[in-house]
CSV table of C-alpha atoms and ligand atoms in Angstrom, one decimal:
chain,number,residue,atom,x,y,z
D,1,UNK,CA,4.7,19.7,-4.3
D,2,UNK,CA,5.1,22.0,-1.2
D,3,UNK,CA,1.3,22.6,-0.6
D,4,UNK,CA,0.8,18.8,-0.4
D,5,UNK,CA,3.9,18.2,1.7
D,6,UNK,CA,2.8,20.9,4.2
D,7,UNK,CA,-0.7,19.3,4.4
D,8,UNK,CA,0.7,15.8,5.0
D,9,UNK,CA,2.9,17.2,7.8
D,10,UNK,CA,0.1,19.2,9.4
D,11,UNK,CA,-2.8,16.8,9.1
D,12,UNK,CA,-1.4,13.3,8.4
D,13,UNK,CA,-1.6,10.8,11.2
D,14,UNK,CA,1.0,8.0,11.3
D,15,UNK,CA,-1.0,4.9,12.3
D,16,UNK,CA,2.0,2.5,12.2
D,17,UNK,CA,5.4,2.2,10.6
D,18,UNK,CA,3.6,1.4,7.3
D,19,UNK,CA,0.3,3.3,7.3
D,20,UNK,CA,-0.4,7.0,7.1
D,21,UNK,CA,-3.9,8.3,7.7
D,22,UNK,CA,-4.9,11.4,5.6
D,23,UNK,CA,-8.7,11.4,6.2
D,24,UNK,CA,-8.7,15.2,6.9
D,25,UNK,CA,-8.0,16.1,3.3
D,26,UNK,CA,-8.0,13.0,0.9
D,27,UNK,CA,-9.5,9.8,2.3
D,28,UNK,CA,-12.7,11.0,4.0
D,29,UNK,CA,-13.0,14.8,4.2
D,30,UNK,CA,-11.6,16.3,0.9
D,31,UNK,CA,-9.8,19.6,0.5
D,32,UNK,CA,-11.1,20.7,-3.0
D,33,UNK,CA,-8.5,23.5,-3.4
D,34,UNK,CA,-5.7,21.1,-2.7
D,35,UNK,CA,-7.2,18.5,-5.1
D,36,UNK,CA,-7.4,21.1,-7.8
D,37,UNK,CA,-3.7,21.9,-7.3
D,38,UNK,CA,-3.0,18.1,-7.4
D,39,UNK,CA,-5.0,17.8,-10.7
D,40,UNK,CA,-3.1,20.8,-12.2
D,41,UNK,CA,0.2,19.2,-11.3
D,42,UNK,CA,-0.6,15.8,-12.8
D,43,UNK,CA,-2.1,17.5,-15.9
D,44,UNK,CA,1.1,19.5,-16.4
D,45,UNK,CA,3.3,16.4,-16.0
D,46,UNK,CA,1.3,14.4,-18.5
D,47,UNK,CA,0.4,17.4,-20.8
D,48,UNK,CA,2.3,16.0,-23.8
D,49,UNK,CA,1.2,12.4,-23.6
D,50,UNK,CA,-2.0,12.6,-25.5
D,51,UNK,CA,-4.1,11.3,-22.6
D,52,UNK,CA,-7.6,10.4,-23.6
D,53,UNK,CA,-8.9,9.1,-20.3
D,54,UNK,CA,-8.0,9.1,-16.6
D,55,UNK,CA,-8.5,5.8,-14.8
D,56,UNK,CA,-8.6,5.4,-11.0
D,57,UNK,CA,-10.2,3.1,-8.4
D,58,UNK,CA,-13.0,4.0,-6.0
D,59,UNK,CA,-13.3,5.7,-3.8
D,60,UNK,CA,-10.2,7.7,-2.6
D,61,UNK,CA,-8.7,7.9,-6.1
D,62,UNK,CA,-11.7,9.8,-7.5
D,63,UNK,CA,-11.1,13.3,-6.1
D,64,UNK,CA,-7.5,13.7,-7.4
D,65,UNK,CA,-8.4,11.9,-10.6
D,66,UNK,CA,-11.5,14.0,-11.4
D,67,UNK,CA,-9.4,17.2,-11.0
D,68,UNK,CA,-6.7,15.8,-13.3
D,69,UNK,CA,-9.3,14.8,-15.9
D,70,UNK,CA,-10.9,18.3,-15.6
D,71,UNK,CA,-7.5,19.9,-16.4
D,72,UNK,CA,-6.7,17.5,-19.3
D,73,UNK,CA,-10.3,17.9,-20.6
D,74,UNK,CA,-10.9,14.1,-20.8
D,75,UNK,CA,-13.3,11.8,-19.0
D,76,UNK,CA,-12.6,10.2,-15.6
D,77,UNK,CA,-13.3,6.5,-15.3
D,78,UNK,CA,-13.2,4.7,-12.0
D,79,UNK,CA,-12.9,1.0,-11.4
D,80,UNK,CA,-15.6,-0.4,-9.1
D,81,UNK,CA,-14.8,-2.6,-6.1
D,82,UNK,CA,-18.3,-4.1,-5.7
D,83,UNK,CA,-19.5,-6.9,-7.9
D,84,UNK,CA,-21.3,-5.5,-10.8
D,85,UNK,CA,-24.8,-6.4,-11.7
D,86,UNK,CA,-24.2,-6.2,-15.4
D,87,UNK,CA,-23.3,-9.3,-17.4
D,88,UNK,CA,-19.7,-10.5,-17.0
D,89,UNK,CA,-19.2,-10.3,-20.8
D,90,UNK,CA,-19.6,-6.5,-20.5
D,91,UNK,CA,-16.8,-5.9,-18.0
D,92,UNK,CA,-13.1,-6.1,-17.6
D,93,UNK,CA,-12.2,-7.6,-14.2
D,94,UNK,CA,-8.9,-8.0,-12.3
D,95,UNK,CA,-8.1,-9.2,-8.8
D,96,UNK,CA,-6.4,-6.7,-6.5
D,97,UNK,CA,-5.0,-7.4,-3.0
D,98,UNK,CA,-5.6,-4.4,-0.7
D,99,UNK,CA,-2.7,-3.4,1.4
D,100,UNK,CA,-4.9,-1.6,4.0
D,101,UNK,CA,-7.8,-4.1,4.1
D,102,UNK,CA,-5.6,-7.2,3.8
D,103,UNK,CA,-8.0,-8.9,1.4
D,104,UNK,CA,-8.3,-9.6,-2.3
D,105,UNK,CA,-11.2,-7.9,-4.1
D,106,UNK,CA,-12.3,-7.9,-7.7
D,107,UNK,CA,-12.2,-4.6,-9.5
D,108,UNK,CA,-14.4,-4.1,-12.6
D,109,UNK,CA,-14.6,-1.6,-15.5
D,110,UNK,CA,-17.3,-1.6,-18.1
D,111,UNK,CA,-16.0,-2.5,-21.6
D,112,UNK,CA,-18.0,0.3,-23.1
D,113,UNK,CA,-15.7,3.0,-21.6
D,114,UNK,CA,-12.3,1.7,-22.7
D,115,UNK,CA,-11.2,1.0,-26.3
D,116,UNK,CA,-7.9,0.1,-28.0
D,117,UNK,CA,-7.5,3.8,-29.1
D,118,UNK,CA,-7.4,5.0,-25.5
D,119,UNK,CA,-4.3,6.5,-24.0
D,120,UNK,CA,-4.8,6.1,-20.2
D,121,UNK,CA,-3.4,8.0,-17.3
D,122,UNK,CA,-3.8,5.9,-14.1
D,123,UNK,CA,-4.2,7.9,-10.9
D,124,UNK,CA,-4.3,6.7,-7.3
D,125,UNK,CA,-4.2,8.3,-3.8
D,126,UNK,CA,-1.4,6.1,-2.4
D,127,UNK,CA,1.3,3.7,-3.7
D,128,UNK,CA,2.5,1.0,-1.4
D,129,UNK,CA,3.1,-2.4,-3.0
D,130,UNK,CA,1.7,-1.4,-6.4
D,131,UNK,CA,-1.2,-3.9,-6.4
D,132,UNK,CA,-3.9,-1.3,-7.2
D,133,UNK,CA,-1.9,0.4,-9.9
D,134,UNK,CA,-0.9,-3.0,-11.5
D,135,UNK,CA,-4.6,-4.1,-11.4
D,136,UNK,CA,-5.7,-0.9,-13.2
D,137,UNK,CA,-2.8,-1.2,-15.7
D,138,UNK,CA,-3.9,-4.8,-16.4
D,139,UNK,CA,-7.4,-3.6,-17.1
D,140,UNK,CA,-6.1,-1.1,-19.6
D,141,UNK,CA,-4.1,-3.9,-21.3
D,142,UNK,CA,-7.2,-6.1,-21.5
D,143,UNK,CA,-8.8,-3.3,-23.4
D,144,UNK,CA,-5.8,-3.2,-25.8
D,145,UNK,CA,-5.3,0.5,-24.7
D,146,UNK,CA,-2.0,2.2,-23.8
D,147,UNK,CA,-0.9,3.2,-20.3
D,148,UNK,CA,0.7,6.7,-20.5
D,149,UNK,CA,1.8,6.6,-16.9
D,150,UNK,CA,0.8,6.3,-13.3
D,151,UNK,CA,0.2,9.4,-11.1
D,152,UNK,CA,0.4,8.9,-7.4
D,153,UNK,CA,-0.6,11.5,-4.8
D,154,UNK,CA,1.4,10.0,-1.9
D,155,UNK,CA,4.1,7.4,-2.6
D,156,UNK,CA,5.5,5.4,0.3
D,157,UNK,CA,8.9,5.0,-1.2
D,158,UNK,CA,10.0,2.5,1.5
D,159,UNK,CA,7.5,0.0,0.0
D,160,UNK,CA,8.3,-1.7,-3.4
D,161,UNK,CA,5.4,-0.5,-5.6
D,162,UNK,CA,7.2,2.3,-7.5
D,163,UNK,CA,10.3,0.1,-8.2
D,164,UNK,CA,8.1,-2.8,-9.4
D,165,UNK,CA,6.0,-0.5,-11.7
D,166,UNK,CA,9.1,1.1,-13.2
D,167,UNK,CA,10.8,-2.3,-13.7
D,168,UNK,CA,7.6,-3.3,-15.6
D,169,UNK,CA,8.2,-0.2,-17.8
D,170,UNK,CA,5.6,2.2,-16.4
D,171,UNK,CA,6.4,5.9,-15.9
D,172,UNK,CA,5.5,6.7,-12.3
D,173,UNK,CA,5.0,10.3,-11.2
D,174,UNK,CA,4.5,10.8,-7.4
D,175,UNK,CA,3.7,14.2,-6.0
D,176,UNK,CA,5.2,13.4,-2.6
D,177,UNK,CA,7.5,10.5,-1.6
D,178,UNK,CA,7.7,9.3,1.9
D,179,UNK,CA,11.0,7.6,2.9
D,180,UNK,CA,9.9,6.5,6.4
D,181,UNK,CA,7.1,6.5,8.9
D,182,UNK,CA,9.1,5.0,11.8
D,183,UNK,CA,8.7,6.3,15.3
D,184,UNK,CA,5.6,8.2,14.2
D,185,UNK,CA,7.8,10.6,12.2
D,186,UNK,CA,7.0,11.5,8.6
D,187,UNK,CA,10.3,11.7,6.7
D,188,UNK,CA,10.1,12.7,3.0
D,189,UNK,CA,12.4,11.1,0.5
D,190,UNK,CA,14.0,14.4,-0.5
D,191,UNK,CA,15.0,15.0,3.1
D,192,UNK,CA,16.2,11.5,3.8
D,193,UNK,CA,19.8,10.3,3.5
D,194,UNK,CA,18.6,7.2,1.8
D,195,UNK,CA,15.4,5.3,1.1
D,196,UNK,CA,15.3,1.7,2.3
D,197,UNK,CA,12.8,-0.4,0.5
D,198,UNK,CA,11.4,-3.0,2.9
O,201,5GP,P1,-0.9,-0.8,-3.1
O,201,5GP,O1,-2.0,-1.3,-4.0
O,201,5GP,O2,0.1,0.0,-3.9
O,201,5GP,O3,-0.2,-1.9,-2.3
O,201,5GP,O4,-1.6,0.1,-2.1
O,201,5GP,C1,-2.2,1.3,-2.5
O,201,5GP,C2,-3.7,1.3,-2.1
O,201,5GP,O5,-3.9,0.9,-0.8
O,201,5GP,C3,-4.3,2.7,-2.3
O,201,5GP,O6,-5.3,2.6,-3.2
O,201,5GP,C4,-4.7,3.1,-1.0
O,201,5GP,O7,-6.1,3.2,-0.9
O,201,5GP,C5,-4.3,2.0,0.0
O,201,5GP,N1,-3.2,2.5,0.9
O,201,5GP,C6,-1.9,1.9,0.9
O,201,5GP,N2,-1.2,2.4,1.8
O,201,5GP,C7,-1.9,3.4,2.4
O,201,5GP,C8,-1.7,4.3,3.5
O,201,5GP,O8,-0.6,4.3,4.1
O,201,5GP,N3,-2.7,5.1,3.9
O,201,5GP,C9,-3.9,5.1,3.2
O,201,5GP,N4,-4.8,5.9,3.7
O,201,5GP,N5,-4.2,4.2,2.2
O,201,5GP,C10,-3.2,3.4,1.8
């Protein structure tokens, strides 16, 4: 997706060999026109999958996910990271280790919004080790629903998330894939000679 690639190059800040900051258009300030384009792209890639619900995790997944849900004409559901005040019987919970925060948190989704008939498209802003995506997929499985696929705005292809998810049988669609962030340089997978998973 050229629009997104250009934005990553122009406004992305490489914080370390492993972390890219995109708070100018995705993680803090949001570019709505770009998010609309992101939503259109995911919706077209999953147009034939009979998606009934889009699932993401708060907060940075919400913008791309809501635009995808808008295009697919289905509801957007986001997993909460805070402890819910509702009864535990009413919620699905999973533990997720956060790559950026280096801590495990519990994510929760109300049982009332996922049912076995649902066909769920999981969306997230970044893919690193796959923890968040696997956590969301496990919630879908707890509900007895089907995961149609996983849509990622920015995949860091030098980390193992995508390989692990695909090995587990999930379809992964990433809009941009980054091969390396070494020496403060953003190298996209399509421009790299090879992608080394660390
Ligand atoms: P994973 O769960 O795949 O290990 O990591 C993905 C999650 O961690 C995403 O939900 C995202 O919030 C966060 N994340 C991972 N890597 C980065 C990164 O390089 N930049 C930003 N901004 N967030 C990241």
